[in-house]
Coordinates of C-alpha atoms in Angstrom, one line a residue:
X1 CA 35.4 -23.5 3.8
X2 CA 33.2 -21.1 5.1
X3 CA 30.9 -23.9 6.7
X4 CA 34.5 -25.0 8.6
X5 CA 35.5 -21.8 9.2
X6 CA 31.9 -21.5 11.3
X7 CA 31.9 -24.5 13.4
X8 CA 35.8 -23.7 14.3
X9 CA 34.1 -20.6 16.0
X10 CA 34.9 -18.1 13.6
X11 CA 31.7 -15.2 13.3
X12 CA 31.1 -14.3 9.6
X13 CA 28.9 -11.6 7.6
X14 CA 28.5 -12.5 4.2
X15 CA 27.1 -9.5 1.8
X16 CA 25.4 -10.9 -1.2
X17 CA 22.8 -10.3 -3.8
X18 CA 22.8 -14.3 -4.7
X19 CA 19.9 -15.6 -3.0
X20 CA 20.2 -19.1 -3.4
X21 CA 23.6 -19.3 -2.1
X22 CA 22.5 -17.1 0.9
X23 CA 19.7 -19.3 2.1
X24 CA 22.2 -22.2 1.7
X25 CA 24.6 -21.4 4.2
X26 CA 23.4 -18.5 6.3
X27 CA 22.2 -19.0 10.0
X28 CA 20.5 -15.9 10.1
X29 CA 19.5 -12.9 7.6
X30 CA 19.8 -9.4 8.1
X31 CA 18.2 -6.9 5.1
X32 CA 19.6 -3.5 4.7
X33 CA 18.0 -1.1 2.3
X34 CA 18.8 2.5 1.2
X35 CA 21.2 2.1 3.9
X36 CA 18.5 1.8 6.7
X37 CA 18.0 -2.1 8.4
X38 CA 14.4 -3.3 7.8
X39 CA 14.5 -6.6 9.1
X40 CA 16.3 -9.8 10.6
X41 CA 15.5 -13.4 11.4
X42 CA 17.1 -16.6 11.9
X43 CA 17.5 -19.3 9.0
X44 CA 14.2 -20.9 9.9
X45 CA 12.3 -18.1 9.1
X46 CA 13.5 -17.1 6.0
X47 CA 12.5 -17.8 2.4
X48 CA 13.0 -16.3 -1.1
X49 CA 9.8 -14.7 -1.0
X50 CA 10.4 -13.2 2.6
X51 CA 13.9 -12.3 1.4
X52 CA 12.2 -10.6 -2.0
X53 CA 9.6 -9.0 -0.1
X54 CA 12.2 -6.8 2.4
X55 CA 14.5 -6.3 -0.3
X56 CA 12.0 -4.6 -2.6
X57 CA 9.7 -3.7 0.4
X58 CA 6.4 -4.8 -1.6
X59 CA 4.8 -8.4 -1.8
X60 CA 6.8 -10.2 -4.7
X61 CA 4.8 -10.0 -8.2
X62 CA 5.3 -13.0 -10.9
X63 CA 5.5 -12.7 -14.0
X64 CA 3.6 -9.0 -14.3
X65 CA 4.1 -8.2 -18.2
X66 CA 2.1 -5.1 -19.9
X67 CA -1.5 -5.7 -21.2
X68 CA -1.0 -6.0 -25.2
X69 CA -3.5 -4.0 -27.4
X70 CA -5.8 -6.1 -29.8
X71 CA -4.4 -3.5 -32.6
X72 CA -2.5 -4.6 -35.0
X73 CA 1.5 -3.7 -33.9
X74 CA 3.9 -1.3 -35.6
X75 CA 6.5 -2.9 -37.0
X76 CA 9.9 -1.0 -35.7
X77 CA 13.0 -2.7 -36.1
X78 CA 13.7 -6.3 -38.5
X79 CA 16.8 -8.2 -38.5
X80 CA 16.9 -9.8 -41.9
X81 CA 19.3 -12.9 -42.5
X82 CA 22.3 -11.2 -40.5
X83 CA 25.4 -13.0 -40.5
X84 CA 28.8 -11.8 -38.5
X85 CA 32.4 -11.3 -39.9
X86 CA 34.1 -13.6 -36.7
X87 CA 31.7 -16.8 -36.9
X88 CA 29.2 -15.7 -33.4
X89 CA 26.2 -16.2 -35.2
X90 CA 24.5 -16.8 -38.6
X91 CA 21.8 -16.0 -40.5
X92 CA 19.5 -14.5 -37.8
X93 CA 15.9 -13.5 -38.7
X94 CA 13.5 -11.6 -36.1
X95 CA 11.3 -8.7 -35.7
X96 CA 10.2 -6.1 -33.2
X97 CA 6.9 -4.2 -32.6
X98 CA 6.3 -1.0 -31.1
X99 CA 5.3 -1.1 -26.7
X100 CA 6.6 -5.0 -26.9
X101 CA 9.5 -6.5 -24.4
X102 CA 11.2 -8.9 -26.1
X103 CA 13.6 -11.0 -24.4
X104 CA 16.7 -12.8 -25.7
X105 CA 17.3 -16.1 -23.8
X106 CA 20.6 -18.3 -24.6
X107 CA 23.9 -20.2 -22.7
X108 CA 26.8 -17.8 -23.0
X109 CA 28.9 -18.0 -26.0
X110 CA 25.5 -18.2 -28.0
X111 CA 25.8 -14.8 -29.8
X112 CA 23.6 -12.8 -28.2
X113 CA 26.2 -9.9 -27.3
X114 CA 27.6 -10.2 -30.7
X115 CA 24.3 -9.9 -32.3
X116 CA 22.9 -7.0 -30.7
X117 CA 25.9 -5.3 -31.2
X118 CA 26.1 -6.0 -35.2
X119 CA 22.8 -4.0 -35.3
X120 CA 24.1 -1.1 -33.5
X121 CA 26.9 -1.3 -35.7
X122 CA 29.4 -2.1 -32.9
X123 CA 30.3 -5.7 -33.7
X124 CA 31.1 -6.5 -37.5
X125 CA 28.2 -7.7 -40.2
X126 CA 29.3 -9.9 -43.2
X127 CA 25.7 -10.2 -44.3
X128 CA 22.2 -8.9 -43.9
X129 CA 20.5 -5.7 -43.1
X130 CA 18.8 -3.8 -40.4
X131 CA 15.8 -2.1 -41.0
X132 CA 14.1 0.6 -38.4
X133 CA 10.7 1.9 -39.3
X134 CA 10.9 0.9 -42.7
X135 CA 14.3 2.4 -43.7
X136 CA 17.7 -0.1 -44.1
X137 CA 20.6 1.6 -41.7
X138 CA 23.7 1.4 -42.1
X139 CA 26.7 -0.8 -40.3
X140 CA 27.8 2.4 -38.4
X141 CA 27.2 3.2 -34.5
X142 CA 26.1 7.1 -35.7
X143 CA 24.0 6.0 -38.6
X144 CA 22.3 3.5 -35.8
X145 CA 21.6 6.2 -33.4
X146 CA 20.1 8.5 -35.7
X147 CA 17.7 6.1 -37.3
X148 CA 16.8 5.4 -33.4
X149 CA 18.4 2.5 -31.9
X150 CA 20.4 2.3 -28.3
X151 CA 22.1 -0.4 -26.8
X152 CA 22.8 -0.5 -22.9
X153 CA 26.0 -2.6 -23.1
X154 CA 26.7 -5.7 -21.3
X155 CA 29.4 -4.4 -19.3
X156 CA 28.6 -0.9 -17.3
X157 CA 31.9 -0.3 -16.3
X158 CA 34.0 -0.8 -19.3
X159 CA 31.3 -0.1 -22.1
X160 CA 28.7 2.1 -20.4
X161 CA 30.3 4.0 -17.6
X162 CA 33.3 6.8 -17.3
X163 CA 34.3 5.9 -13.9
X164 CA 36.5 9.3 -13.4
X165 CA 33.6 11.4 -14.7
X166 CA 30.5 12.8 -12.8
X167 CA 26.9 11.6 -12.7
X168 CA 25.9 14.5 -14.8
X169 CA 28.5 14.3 -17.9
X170 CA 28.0 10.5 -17.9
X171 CA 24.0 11.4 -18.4
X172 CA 24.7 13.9 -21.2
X173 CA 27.3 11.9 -23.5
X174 CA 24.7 11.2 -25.8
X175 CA 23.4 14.6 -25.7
X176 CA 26.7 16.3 -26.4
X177 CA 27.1 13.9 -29.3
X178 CA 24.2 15.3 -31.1
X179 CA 25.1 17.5 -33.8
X180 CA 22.1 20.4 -32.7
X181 CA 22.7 23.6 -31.8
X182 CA 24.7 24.5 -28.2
X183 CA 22.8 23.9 -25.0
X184 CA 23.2 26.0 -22.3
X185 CA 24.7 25.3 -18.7
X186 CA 20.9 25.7 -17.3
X187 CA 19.3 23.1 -19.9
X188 CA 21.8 20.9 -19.9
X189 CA 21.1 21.1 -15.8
X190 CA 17.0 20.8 -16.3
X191 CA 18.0 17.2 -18.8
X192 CA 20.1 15.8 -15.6
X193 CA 17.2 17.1 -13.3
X194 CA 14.5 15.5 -15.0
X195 CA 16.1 12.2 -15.3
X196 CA 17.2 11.7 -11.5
X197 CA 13.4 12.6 -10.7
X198 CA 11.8 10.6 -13.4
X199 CA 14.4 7.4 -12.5
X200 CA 14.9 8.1 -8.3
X201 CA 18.3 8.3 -8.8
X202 CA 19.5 8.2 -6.0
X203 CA 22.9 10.7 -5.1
X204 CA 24.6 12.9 -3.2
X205 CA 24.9 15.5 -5.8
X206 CA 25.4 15.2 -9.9
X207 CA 29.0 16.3 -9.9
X208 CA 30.2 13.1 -7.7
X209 CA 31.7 10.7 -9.6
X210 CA 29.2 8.0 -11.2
X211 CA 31.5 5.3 -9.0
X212 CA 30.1 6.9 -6.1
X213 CA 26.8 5.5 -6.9
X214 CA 25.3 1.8 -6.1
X215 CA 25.4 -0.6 -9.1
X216 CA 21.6 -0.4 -10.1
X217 CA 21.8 3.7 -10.0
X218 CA 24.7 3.8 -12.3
X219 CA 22.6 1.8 -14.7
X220 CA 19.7 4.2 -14.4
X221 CA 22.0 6.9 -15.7
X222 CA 22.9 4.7 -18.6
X223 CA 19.3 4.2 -19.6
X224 CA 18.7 7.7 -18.7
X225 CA 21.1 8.5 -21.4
X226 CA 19.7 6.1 -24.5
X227 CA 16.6 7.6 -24.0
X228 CA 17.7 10.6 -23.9
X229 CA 18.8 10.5 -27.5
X230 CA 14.7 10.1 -28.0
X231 CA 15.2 6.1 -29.4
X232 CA 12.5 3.7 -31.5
X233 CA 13.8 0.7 -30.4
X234 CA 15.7 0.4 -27.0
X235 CA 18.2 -2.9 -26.5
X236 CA 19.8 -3.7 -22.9
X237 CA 22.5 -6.8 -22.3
X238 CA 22.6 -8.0 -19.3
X239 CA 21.1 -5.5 -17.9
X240 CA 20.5 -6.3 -14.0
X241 CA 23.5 -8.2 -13.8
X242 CA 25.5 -7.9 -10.6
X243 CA 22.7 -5.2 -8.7
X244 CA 19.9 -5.7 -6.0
X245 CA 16.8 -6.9 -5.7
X246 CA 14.7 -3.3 -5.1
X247 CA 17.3 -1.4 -7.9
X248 CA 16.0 -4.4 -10.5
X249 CA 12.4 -4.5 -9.8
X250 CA 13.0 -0.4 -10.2
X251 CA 14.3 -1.2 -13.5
X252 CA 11.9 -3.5 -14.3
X253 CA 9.1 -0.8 -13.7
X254 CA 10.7 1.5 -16.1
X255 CA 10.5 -0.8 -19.3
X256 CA 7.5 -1.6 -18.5
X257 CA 6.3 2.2 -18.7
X258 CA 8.8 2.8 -21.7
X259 CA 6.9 -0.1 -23.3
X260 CA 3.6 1.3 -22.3
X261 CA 4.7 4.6 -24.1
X262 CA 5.2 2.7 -27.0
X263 CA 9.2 2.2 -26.9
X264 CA 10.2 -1.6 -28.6
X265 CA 12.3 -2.9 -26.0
X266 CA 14.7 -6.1 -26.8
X267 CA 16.5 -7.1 -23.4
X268 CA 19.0 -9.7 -23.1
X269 CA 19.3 -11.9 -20.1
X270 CA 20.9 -15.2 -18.5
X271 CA 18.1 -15.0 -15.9
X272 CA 15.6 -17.1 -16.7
X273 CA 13.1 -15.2 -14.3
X274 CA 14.1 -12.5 -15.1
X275 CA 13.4 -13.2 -19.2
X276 CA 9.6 -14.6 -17.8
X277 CA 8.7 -11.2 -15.3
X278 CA 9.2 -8.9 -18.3
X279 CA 9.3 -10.4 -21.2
X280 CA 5.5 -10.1 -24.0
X281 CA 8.1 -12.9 -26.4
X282 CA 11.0 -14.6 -25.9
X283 CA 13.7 -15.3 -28.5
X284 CA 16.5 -17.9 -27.9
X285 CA 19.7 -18.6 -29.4
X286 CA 22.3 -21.5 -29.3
X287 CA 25.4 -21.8 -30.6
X288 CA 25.1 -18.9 -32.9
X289 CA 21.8 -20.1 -34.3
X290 CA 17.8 -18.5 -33.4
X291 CA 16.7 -21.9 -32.1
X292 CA 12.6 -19.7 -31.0
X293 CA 10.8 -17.2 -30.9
X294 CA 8.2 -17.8 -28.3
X295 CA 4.6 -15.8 -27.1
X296 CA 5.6 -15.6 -23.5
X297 CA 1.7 -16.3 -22.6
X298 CA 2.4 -20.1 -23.6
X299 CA 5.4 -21.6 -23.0
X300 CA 7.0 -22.8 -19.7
X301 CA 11.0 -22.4 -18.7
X302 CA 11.6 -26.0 -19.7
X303 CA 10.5 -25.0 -23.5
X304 CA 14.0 -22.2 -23.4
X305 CA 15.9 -24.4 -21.6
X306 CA 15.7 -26.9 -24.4
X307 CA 15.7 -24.3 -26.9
X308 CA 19.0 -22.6 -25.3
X309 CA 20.6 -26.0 -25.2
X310 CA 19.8 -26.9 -28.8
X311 CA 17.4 -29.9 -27.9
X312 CA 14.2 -27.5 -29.8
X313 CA 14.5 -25.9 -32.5

């Protein structure tokens, strides 16, 4: 339609952040970033890497995962044999190490949101436990976030977000859900302060409304506010989905720090590249089932695919 509505004579922009659809019909590219234009060229001219390298303003970098120490890891968080009340998934077995990004490949309707919210306590268990640091938690959200476990939901704006509420009280949820002793108006301010510096979240001012802000700085806030509840393990679904180029290669930077800090980080993604630029180990899941677990170092996409799809197990 858009290819007919072209050669009728009609001029069209299209705004996107789906590159392969872009480079299929577009005639010529224009990149914007942080509201500024820093380039343009016709169709001819343009490739993934030129659109990657404008959009991020830095050469593109593959596959750039944290350097692992020869010491032996901590063991943070283990699933053991965990089985769901509404049929998602069964029987699922892993473990987690301290300063490791593990990803979680799979097709949707595998189980993957259903299973990572059974360990926070946000999805209902039938069977098996979750251990953190060596003590069993409990099936509830509280007793999950005080052995040390957050979750950065699959969906930011019915999960993670209060759309009505400023950037500041969406940062400090978690922090005014701590039973500690009253913070004051000026601490409370130094938290939010901290966090917009640390993450270059970029904002008007922290009393606009977090739907004021671009996709990828909303989800800053939401990490911003897991780690603000001082977490072991850290788990984010879907985590990129639906914002930019430069705002996930930002968040990419951050896990890897976290992870370098010694945060275990379990991230879920549809993105094959995405699960390969972060990823130290990649688990899979299909149709409910772990079909791998996977060093990162020596497998190649083709080896998810198959395990995603149920062809590997």
């Amino acid at each position: 339609m858009v290819r007919q509505l072209r050669d009728e004579g009609v001029a069209i922009v299209m705004i996107s952040h789906r590159m392969s659809e872009m480079l299929d019909i577009s005639d010529r590219f224009t990149v914007l970033r942080d509201s500024k234009f820093i380039d343009t060229s016709p169709r001819a001219g343009v490739t993934e890497d030129w659109l990657i390298e404008r959009m991020v303003l830095n050469k593109p970098k593959k596959g750039i995962r944290l350097e692992k120490s020869t010491e032996k890891p901590e063991l943070v968080l283990e699933v053991k044999a965990m089985t769901d009340r509404g049929g998602a998934f069964q029987d699922i077995s892993f473990n987690l190490y301290k300063g490791e990004i593990v990803g979680l490949a799979g097709l949707a309707g595998a189980g993957r949101t259903e299973l990572v919210e059974a360990i926070v306590g946000l999805h209902p268990r039938k069977s098996g436990d979750v251990v953190v640091a060596g003590q069993t938690i409990g099936h509830s959200t509280r007793a999950t976030m005080n052995a040390g476990v957050a979750l950065v939901p699959d969906d930011r704006r019915e999960k993670s977000t209060i759309h009505d509420m400023s950037i500041r009280d969406n940062l400090l949820l978690a922090v005014h859900g701590r039973p500690q002793k009253q913070r004051s108006k000026k601490s409370e301010e130094k938290i939010v302060s901290d966090w917009v510096s640390k993450f270059k979240i970029k904002m008007s001012n922290p009393y606009a409304p977090i739907s004021s802000l671009s996709g990828g700085n909303q989800q800053k806030v939401v990490i911003a506010r897991c780690l603000e509840t001082k977490p072991k393990v850290l788990i984010l679904d879907e985590a990129t989905r639906g914002i930019d180029l430069g705002a996930k290669a930002e968040i990419y930077q951050i896990l890897r720090e976290l992870a370098a800090e010694g945060l275990a980080i379990l991230v879920v993604s549809s993105e094959l590249s995405e699960i390969f630029e972060i990823s130290d180990r990649v688990l899979v899941m299909h149709a409910g089932d772990l079909t791998a677990d996977l060093d990162r170092s020596n497998i190649e996409e083709s080896d998810v695919v198959s395990a995603a799809t149920g062809a590997k197990k």
